[in-house]
PDB file of C-alpha atoms (C1' of nucleotides) in Angstrom:
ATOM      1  CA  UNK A   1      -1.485  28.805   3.072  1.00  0.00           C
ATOM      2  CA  UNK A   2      -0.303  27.094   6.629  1.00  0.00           C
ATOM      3  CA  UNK A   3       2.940  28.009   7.634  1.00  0.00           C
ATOM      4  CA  UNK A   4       5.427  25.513   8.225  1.00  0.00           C
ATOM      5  CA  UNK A   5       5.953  24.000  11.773  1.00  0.00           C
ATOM      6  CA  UNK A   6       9.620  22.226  12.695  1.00  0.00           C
ATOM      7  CA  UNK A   7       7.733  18.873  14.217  1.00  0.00           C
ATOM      8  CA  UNK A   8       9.817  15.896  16.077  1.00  0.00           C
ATOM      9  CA  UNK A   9      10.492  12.908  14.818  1.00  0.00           C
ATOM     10  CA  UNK A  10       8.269  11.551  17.952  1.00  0.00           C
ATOM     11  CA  UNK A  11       5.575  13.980  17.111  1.00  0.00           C
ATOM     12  CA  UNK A  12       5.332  13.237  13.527  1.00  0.00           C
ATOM     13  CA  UNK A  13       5.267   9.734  13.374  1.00  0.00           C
ATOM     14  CA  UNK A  14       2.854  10.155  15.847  1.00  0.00           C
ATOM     15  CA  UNK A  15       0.782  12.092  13.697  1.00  0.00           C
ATOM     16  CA  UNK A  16       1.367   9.903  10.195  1.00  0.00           C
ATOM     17  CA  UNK A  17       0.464   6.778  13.226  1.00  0.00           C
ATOM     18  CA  UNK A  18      -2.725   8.462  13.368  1.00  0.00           C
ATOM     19  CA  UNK A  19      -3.505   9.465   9.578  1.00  0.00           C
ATOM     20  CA  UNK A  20      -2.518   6.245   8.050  1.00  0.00           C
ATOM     21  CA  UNK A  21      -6.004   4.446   8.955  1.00  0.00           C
ATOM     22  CA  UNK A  22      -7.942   5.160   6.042  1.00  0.00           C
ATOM     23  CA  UNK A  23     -11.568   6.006   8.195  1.00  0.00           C
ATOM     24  CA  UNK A  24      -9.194   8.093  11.000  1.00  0.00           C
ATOM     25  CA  UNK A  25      -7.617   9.703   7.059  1.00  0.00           C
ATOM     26  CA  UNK A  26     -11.422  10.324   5.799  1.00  0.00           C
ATOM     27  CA  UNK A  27     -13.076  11.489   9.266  1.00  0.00           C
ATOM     28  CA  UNK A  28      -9.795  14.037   9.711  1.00  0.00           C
ATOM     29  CA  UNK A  29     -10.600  15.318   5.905  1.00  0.00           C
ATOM     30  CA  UNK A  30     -14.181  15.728   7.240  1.00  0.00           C
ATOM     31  CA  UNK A  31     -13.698  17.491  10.801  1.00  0.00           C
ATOM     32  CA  UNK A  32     -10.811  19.878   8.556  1.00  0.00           C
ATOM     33  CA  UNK A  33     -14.051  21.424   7.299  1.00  0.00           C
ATOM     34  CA  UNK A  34     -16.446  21.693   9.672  1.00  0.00           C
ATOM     35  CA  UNK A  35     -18.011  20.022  13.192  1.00  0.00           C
ATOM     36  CA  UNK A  36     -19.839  16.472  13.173  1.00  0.00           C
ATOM     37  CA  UNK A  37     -21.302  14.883  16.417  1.00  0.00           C
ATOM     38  CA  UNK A  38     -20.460  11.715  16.551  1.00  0.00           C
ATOM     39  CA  UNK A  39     -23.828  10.062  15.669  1.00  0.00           C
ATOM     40  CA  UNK A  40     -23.404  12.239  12.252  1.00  0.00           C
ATOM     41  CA  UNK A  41     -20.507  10.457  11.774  1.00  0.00           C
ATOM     42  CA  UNK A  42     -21.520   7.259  12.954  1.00  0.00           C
ATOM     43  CA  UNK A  43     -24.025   6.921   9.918  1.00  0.00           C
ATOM     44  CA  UNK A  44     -21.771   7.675   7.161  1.00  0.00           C
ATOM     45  CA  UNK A  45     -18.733   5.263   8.190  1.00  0.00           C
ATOM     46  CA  UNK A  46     -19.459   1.723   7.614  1.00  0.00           C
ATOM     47  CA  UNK A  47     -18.177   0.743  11.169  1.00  0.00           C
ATOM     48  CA  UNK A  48     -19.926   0.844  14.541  1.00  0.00           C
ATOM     49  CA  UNK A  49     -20.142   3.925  17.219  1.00  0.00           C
ATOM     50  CA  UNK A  50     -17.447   2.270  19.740  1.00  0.00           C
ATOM     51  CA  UNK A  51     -15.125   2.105  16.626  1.00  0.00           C
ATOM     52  CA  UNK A  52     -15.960   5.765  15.985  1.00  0.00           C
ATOM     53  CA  UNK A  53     -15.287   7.293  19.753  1.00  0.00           C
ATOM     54  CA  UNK A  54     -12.019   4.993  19.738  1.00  0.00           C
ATOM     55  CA  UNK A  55     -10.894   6.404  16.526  1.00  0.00           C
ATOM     56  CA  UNK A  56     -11.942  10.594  17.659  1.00  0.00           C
ATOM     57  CA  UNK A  57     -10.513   9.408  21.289  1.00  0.00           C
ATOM     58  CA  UNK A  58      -7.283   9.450  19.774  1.00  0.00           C
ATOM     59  CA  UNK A  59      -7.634  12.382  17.568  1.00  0.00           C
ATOM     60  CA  UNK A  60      -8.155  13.932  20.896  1.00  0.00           C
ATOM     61  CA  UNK A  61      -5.327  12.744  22.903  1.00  0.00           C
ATOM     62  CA  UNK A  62      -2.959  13.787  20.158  1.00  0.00           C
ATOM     63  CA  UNK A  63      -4.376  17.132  20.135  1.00  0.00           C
ATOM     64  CA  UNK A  64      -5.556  17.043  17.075  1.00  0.00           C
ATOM     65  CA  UNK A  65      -9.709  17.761  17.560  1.00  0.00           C
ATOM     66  CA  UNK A  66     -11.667  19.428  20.208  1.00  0.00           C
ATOM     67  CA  UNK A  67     -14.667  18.114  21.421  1.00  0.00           C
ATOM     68  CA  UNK A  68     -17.476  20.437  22.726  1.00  0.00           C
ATOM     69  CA  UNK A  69     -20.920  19.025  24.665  1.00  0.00           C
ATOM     70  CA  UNK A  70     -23.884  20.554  23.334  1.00  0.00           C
ATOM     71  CA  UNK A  71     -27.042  18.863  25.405  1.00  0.00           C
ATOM     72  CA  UNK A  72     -26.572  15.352  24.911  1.00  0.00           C
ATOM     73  CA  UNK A  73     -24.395  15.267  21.580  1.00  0.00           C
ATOM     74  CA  UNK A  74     -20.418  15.837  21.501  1.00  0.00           C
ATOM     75  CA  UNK A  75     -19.161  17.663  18.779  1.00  0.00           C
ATOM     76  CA  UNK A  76     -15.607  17.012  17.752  1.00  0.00           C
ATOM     77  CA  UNK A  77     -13.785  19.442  14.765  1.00  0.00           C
ATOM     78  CA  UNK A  78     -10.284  20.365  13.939  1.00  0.00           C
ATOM     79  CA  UNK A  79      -8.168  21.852  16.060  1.00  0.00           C
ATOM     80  CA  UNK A  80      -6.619  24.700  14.366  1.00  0.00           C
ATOM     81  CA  UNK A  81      -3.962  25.662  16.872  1.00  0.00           C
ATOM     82  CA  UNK A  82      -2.406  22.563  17.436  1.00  0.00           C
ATOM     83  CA  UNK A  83       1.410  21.995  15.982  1.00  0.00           C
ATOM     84  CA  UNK A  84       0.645  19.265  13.537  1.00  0.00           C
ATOM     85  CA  UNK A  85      -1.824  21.455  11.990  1.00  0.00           C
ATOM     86  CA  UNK A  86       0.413  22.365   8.845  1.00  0.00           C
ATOM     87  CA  UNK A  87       1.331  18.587   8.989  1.00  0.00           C
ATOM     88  CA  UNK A  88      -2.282  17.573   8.857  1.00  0.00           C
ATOM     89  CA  UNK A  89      -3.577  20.106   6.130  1.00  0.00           C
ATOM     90  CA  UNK A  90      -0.707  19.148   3.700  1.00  0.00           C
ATOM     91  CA  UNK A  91      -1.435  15.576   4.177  1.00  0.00           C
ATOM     92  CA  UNK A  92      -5.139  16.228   3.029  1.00  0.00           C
ATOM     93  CA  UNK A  93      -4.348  18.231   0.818  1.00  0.00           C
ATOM     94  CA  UNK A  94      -2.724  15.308  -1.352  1.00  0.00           C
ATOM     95  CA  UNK A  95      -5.666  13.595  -1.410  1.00  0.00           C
ATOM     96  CA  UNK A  96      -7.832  13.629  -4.329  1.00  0.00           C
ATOM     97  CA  UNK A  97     -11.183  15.079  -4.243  1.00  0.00           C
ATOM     98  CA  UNK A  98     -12.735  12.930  -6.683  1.00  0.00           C
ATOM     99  CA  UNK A  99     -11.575   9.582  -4.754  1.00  0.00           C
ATOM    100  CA  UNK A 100     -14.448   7.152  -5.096  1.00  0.00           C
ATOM    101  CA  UNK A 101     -14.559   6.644  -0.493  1.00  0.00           C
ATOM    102  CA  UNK A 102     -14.489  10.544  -0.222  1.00  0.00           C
ATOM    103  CA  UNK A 103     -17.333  11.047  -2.891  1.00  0.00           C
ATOM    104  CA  UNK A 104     -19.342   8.978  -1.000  1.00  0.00           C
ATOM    105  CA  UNK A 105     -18.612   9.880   2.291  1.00  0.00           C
ATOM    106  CA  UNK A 106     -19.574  13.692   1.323  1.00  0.00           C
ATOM    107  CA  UNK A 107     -22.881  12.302  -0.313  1.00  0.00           C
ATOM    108  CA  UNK A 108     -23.955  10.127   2.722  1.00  0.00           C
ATOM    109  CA  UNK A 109     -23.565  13.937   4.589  1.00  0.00           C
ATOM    110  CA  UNK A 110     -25.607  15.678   2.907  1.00  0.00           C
ATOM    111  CA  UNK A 111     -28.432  13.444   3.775  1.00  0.00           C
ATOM    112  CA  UNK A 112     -27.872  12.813   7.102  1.00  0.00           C
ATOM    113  CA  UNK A 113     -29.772  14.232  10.057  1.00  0.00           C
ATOM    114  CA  UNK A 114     -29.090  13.980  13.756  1.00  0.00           C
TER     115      UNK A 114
ATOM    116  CA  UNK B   1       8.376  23.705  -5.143  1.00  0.00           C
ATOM    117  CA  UNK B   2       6.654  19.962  -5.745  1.00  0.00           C
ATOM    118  CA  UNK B   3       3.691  19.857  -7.566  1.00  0.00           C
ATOM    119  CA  UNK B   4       0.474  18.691  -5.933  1.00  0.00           C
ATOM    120  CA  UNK B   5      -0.805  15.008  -6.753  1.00  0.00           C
ATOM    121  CA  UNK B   6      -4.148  13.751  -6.636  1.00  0.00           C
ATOM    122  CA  UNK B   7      -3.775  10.717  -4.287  1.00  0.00           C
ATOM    123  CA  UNK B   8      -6.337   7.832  -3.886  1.00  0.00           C
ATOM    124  CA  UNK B   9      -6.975   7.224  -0.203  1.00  0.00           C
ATOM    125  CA  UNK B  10      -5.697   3.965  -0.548  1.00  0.00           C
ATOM    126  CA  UNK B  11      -2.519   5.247  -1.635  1.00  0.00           C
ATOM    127  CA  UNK B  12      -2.435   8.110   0.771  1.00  0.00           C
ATOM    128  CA  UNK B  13      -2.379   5.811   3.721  1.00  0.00           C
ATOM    129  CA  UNK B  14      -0.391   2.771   2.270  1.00  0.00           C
ATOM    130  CA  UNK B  15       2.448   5.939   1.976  1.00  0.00           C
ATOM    131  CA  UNK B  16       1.368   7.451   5.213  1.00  0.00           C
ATOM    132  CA  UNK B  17       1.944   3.768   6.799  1.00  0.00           C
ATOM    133  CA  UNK B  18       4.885   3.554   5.438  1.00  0.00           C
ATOM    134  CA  UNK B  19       6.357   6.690   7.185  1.00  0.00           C
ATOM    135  CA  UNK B  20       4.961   5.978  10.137  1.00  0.00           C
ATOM    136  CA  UNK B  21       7.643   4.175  11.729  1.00  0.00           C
ATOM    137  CA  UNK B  22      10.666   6.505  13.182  1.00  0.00           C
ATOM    138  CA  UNK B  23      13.523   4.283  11.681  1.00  0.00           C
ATOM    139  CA  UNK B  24      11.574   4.448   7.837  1.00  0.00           C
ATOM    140  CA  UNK B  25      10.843   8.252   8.637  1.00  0.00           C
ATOM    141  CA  UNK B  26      14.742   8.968   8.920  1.00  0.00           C
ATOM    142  CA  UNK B  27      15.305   6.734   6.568  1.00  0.00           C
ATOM    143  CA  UNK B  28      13.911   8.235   4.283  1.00  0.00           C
ATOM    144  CA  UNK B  29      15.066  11.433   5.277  1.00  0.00           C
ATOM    145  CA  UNK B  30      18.625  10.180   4.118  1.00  0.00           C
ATOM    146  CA  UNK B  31      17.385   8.874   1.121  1.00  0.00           C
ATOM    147  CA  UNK B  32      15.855  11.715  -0.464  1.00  0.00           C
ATOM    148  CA  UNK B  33      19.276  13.971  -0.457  1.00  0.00           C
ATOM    149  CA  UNK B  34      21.592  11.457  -1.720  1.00  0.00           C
ATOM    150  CA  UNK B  35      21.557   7.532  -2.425  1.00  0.00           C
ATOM    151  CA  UNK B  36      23.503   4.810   1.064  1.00  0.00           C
ATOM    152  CA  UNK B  37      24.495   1.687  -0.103  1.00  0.00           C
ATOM    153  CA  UNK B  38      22.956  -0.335   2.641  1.00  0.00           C
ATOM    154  CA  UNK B  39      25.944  -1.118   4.875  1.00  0.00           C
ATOM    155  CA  UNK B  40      26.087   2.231   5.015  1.00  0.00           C
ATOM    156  CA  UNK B  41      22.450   2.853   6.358  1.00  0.00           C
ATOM    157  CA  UNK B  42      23.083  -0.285   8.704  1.00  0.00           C
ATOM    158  CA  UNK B  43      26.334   1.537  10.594  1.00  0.00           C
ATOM    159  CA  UNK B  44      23.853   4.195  10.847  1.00  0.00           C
ATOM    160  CA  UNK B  45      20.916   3.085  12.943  1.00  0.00           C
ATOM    161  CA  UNK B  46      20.803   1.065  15.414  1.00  0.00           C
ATOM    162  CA  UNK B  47      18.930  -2.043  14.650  1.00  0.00           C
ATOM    163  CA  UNK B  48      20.316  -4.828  12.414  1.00  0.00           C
ATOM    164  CA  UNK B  49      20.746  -5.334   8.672  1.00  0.00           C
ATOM    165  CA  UNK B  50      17.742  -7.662   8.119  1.00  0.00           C
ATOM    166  CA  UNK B  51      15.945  -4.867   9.504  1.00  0.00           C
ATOM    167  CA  UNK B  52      16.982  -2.484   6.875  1.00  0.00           C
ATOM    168  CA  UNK B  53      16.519  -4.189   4.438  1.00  0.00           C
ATOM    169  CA  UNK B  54      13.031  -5.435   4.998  1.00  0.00           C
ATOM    170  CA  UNK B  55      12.489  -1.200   5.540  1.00  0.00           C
ATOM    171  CA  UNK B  56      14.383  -1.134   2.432  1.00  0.00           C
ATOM    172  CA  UNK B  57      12.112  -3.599   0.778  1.00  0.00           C
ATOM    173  CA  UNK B  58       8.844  -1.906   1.566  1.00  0.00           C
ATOM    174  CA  UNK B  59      10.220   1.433   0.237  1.00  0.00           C
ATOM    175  CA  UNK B  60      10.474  -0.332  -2.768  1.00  0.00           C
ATOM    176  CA  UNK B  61       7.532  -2.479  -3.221  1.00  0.00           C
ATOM    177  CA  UNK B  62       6.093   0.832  -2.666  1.00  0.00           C
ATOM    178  CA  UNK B  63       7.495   2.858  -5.280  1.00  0.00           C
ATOM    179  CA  UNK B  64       9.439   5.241  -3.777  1.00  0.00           C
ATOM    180  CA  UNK B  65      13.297   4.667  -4.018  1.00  0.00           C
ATOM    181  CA  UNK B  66      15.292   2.708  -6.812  1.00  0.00           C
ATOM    182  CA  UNK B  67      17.565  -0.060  -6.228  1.00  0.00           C
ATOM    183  CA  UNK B  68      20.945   0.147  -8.198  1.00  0.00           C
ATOM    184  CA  UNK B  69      23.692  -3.077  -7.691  1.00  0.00           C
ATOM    185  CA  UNK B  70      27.091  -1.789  -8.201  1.00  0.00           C
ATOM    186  CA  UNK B  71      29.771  -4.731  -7.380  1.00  0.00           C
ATOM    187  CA  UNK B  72      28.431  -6.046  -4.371  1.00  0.00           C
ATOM    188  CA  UNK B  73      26.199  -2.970  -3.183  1.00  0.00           C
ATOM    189  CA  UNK B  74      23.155  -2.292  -3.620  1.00  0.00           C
ATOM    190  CA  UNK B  75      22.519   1.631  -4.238  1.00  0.00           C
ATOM    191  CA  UNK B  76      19.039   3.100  -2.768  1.00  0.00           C
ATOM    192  CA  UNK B  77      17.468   6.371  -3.687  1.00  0.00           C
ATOM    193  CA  UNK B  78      14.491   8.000  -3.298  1.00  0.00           C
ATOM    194  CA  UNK B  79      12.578   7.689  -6.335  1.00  0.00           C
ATOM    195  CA  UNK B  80      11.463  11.216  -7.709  1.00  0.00           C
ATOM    196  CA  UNK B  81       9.215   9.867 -10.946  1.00  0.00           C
ATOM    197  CA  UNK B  82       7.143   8.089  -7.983  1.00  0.00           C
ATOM    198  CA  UNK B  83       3.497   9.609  -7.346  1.00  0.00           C
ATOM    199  CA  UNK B  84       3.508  10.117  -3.900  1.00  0.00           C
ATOM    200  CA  UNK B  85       6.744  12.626  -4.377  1.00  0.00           C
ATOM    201  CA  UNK B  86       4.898  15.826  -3.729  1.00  0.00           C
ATOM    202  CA  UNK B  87       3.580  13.468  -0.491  1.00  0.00           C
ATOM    203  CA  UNK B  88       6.677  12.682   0.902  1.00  0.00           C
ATOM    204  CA  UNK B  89       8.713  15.866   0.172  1.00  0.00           C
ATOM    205  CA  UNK B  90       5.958  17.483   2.501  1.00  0.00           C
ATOM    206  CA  UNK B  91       5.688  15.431   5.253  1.00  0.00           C
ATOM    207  CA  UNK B  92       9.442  15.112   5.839  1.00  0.00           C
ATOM    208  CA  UNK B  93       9.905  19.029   4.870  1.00  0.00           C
ATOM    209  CA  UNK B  94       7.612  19.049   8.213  1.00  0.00           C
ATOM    210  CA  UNK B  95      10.819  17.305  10.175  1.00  0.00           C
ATOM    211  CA  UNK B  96      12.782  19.847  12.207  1.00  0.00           C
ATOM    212  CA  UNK B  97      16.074  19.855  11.070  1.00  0.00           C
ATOM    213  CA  UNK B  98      17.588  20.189  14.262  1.00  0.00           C
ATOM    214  CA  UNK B  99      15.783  16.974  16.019  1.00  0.00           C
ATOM    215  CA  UNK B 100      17.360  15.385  18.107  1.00  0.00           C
ATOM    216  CA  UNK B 101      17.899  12.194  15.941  1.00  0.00           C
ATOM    217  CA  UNK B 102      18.117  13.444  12.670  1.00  0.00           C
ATOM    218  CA  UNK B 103      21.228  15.623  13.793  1.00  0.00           C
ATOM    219  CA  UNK B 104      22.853  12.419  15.191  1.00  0.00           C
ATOM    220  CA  UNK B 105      22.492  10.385  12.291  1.00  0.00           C
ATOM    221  CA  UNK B 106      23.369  12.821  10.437  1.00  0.00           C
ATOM    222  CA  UNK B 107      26.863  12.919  12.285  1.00  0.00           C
ATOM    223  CA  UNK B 108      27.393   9.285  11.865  1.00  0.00           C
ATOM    224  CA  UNK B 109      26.907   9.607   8.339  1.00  0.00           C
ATOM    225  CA  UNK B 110      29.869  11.801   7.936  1.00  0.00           C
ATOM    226  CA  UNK B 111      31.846   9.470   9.444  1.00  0.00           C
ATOM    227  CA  UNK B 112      31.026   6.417   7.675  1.00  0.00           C
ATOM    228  CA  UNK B 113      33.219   4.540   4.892  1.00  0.00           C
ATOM    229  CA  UNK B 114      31.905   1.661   3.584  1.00  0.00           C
TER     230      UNK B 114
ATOM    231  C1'  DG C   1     -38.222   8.167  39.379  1.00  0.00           C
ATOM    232  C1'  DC C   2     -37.951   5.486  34.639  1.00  0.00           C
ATOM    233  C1'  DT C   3     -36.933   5.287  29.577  1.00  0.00           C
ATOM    234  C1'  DT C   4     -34.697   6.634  25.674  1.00  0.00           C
ATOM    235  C1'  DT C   5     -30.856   8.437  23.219  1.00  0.00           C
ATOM    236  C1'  DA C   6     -25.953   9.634  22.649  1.00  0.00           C
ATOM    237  C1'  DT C   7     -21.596   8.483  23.754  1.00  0.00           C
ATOM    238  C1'  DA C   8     -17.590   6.298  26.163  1.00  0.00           C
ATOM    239  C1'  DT C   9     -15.182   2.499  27.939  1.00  0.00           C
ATOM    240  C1'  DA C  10     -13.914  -2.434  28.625  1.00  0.00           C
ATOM    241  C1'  DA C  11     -12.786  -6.798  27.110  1.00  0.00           C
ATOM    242  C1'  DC C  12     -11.537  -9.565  23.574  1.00  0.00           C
ATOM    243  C1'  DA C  13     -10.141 -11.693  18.807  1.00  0.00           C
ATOM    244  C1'  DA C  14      -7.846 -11.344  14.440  1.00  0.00           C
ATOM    245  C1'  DT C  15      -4.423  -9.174  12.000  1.00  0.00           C
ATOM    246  C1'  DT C  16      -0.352  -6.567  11.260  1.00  0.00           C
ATOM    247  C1'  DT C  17       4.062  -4.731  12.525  1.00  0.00           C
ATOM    248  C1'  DG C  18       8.946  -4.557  13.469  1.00  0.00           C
ATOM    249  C1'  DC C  19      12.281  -6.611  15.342  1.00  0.00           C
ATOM    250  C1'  DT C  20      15.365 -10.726  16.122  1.00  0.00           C
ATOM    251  C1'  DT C  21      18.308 -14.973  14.728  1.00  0.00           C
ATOM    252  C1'  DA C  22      19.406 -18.244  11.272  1.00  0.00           C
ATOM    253  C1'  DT C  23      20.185 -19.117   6.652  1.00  0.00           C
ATOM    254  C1'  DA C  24      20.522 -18.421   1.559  1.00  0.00           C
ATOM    255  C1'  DT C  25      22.356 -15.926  -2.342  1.00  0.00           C
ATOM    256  C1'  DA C  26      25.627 -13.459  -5.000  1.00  0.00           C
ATOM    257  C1'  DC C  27      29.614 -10.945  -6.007  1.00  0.00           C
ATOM    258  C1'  DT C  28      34.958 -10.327  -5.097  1.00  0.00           C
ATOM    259  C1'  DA C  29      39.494 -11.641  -4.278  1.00  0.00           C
ATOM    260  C1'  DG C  30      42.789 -14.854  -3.790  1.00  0.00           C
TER     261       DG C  30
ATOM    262  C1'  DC D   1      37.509 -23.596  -6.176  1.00  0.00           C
ATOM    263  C1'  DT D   2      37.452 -21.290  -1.508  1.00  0.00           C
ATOM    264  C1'  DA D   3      36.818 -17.625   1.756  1.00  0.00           C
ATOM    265  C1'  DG D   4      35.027 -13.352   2.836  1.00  0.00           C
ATOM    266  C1'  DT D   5      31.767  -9.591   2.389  1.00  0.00           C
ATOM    267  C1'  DA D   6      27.193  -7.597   1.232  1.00  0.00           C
ATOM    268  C1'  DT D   7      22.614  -8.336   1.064  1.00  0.00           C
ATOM    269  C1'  DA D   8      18.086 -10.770   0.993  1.00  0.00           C
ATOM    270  C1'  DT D   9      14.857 -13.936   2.748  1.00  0.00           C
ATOM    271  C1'  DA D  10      12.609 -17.029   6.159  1.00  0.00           C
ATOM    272  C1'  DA D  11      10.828 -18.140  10.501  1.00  0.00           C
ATOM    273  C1'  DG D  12       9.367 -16.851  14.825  1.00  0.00           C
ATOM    274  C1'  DC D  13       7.825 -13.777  18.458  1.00  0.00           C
ATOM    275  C1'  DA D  14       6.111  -9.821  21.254  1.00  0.00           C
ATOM    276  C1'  DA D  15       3.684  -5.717  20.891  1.00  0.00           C
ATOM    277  C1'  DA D  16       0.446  -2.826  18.661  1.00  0.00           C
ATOM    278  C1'  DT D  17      -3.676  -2.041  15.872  1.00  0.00           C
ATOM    279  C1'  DT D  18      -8.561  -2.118  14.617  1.00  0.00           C
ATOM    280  C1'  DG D  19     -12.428  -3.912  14.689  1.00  0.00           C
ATOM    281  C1'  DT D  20     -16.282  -6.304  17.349  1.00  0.00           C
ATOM    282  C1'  DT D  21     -19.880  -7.039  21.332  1.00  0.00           C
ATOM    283  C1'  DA D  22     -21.220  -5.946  25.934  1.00  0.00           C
ATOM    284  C1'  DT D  23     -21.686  -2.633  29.306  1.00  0.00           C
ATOM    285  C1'  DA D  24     -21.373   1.938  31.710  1.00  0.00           C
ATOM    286  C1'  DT D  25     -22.431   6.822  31.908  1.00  0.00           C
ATOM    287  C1'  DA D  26     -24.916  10.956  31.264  1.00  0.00           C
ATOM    288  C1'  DA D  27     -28.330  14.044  29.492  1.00  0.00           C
ATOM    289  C1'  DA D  28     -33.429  14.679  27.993  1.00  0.00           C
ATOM    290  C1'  DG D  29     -38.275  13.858  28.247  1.00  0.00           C
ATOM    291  C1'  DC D  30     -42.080  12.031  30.409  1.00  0.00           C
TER     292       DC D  30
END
DNA sequence: GCTTTATATAACAATTTGCTTATATACTAG
DNA sequence: CTAGTATATAAGCAAATTGTTATATAAAGC
């Protein structure tokens, strides 16, 4: 299990800031597991690209993802060894596996091809 | 320990929203060790009693504290039957105890007599 | 070089948030 | 009944949020 990290006030509001949009919520629950390039991700939310980058360019600033170039694709996943990490696994780990928006999301994925 | 709840993501972000702000954060900090009648939460922080009580209010529309009148106070508490208990008891076990703000409210609470 | 594809950034509109001040309600004490 | 205290609600406002469309940037392929 994560170990527990003492977190600011600042820092987690910040974080709960950034988790309580429910695409930023599903797209964290996504990178947790495993690396997306944005166009990936792109086709399986229902909103457009810009509204994507915006949404992984503040994942980013909070420290919360790392983004990698690969040719002419970014990849974004978790970052692991950032402070809110115990924060951010807890919070996902409240949310239920069967819910209908997750489901979905996780079906769209498995069809999708960059 | 709490138990783990299976949260929609609607309800995982209308909870995460609700923590999001730093006054509702300590808030509910306070409220989850002991019940503040609210003229006692209002000496407390710094912003004005409409303001906690409209906090107040959400908490409750929300589920997660209990409103008791006694004379002419009205008793919140954190409301441990709620479903998003196992939630909340994580994110603010996540709160270092020895932040800044927490410590001074804490202080102030000792010293208020309502 | 030009074109296509992937992504970021800018500018903007609609909505929501969190406070304030002013006012209403309700209980308590005389 | 009247005055005071505790609390809620209403109205208004500035700032923040989240999406959109339009445009810029950068790599890849010809």
């Amino acid at each position: 299990m994560t170990e527990t990290a003492a977190l600011s006030t600042e820092k987690l509001t910040e974080t709960l800031k950034i988790l309580h949009d429910p695409t930023r919520l599903l797209l964290m629950k996504l990178l947790i597991e495993k690396e997306y390039c944005v166009c990936e991700l792109v086709d399986m939310f229902e909103v457009s690209q810009p509204a994507i980058s915006q949404h992984l360019r503040k994942y980013k600033k909070a420290g919360l993802v790392y983004e990698e170039r690969r040719g002419q694709w970014r990849y974004y996943r978790f970052n692991e060894t950032c402070e809110q990490h115990a924060l951010v696994e807890k919070i996902l780990g409240q949310l239920d596996e069967n819910d209908e928006q997750l489901v979905k999301l996780r079906t769209k994925a498995e069809s999708i091809t960059c």
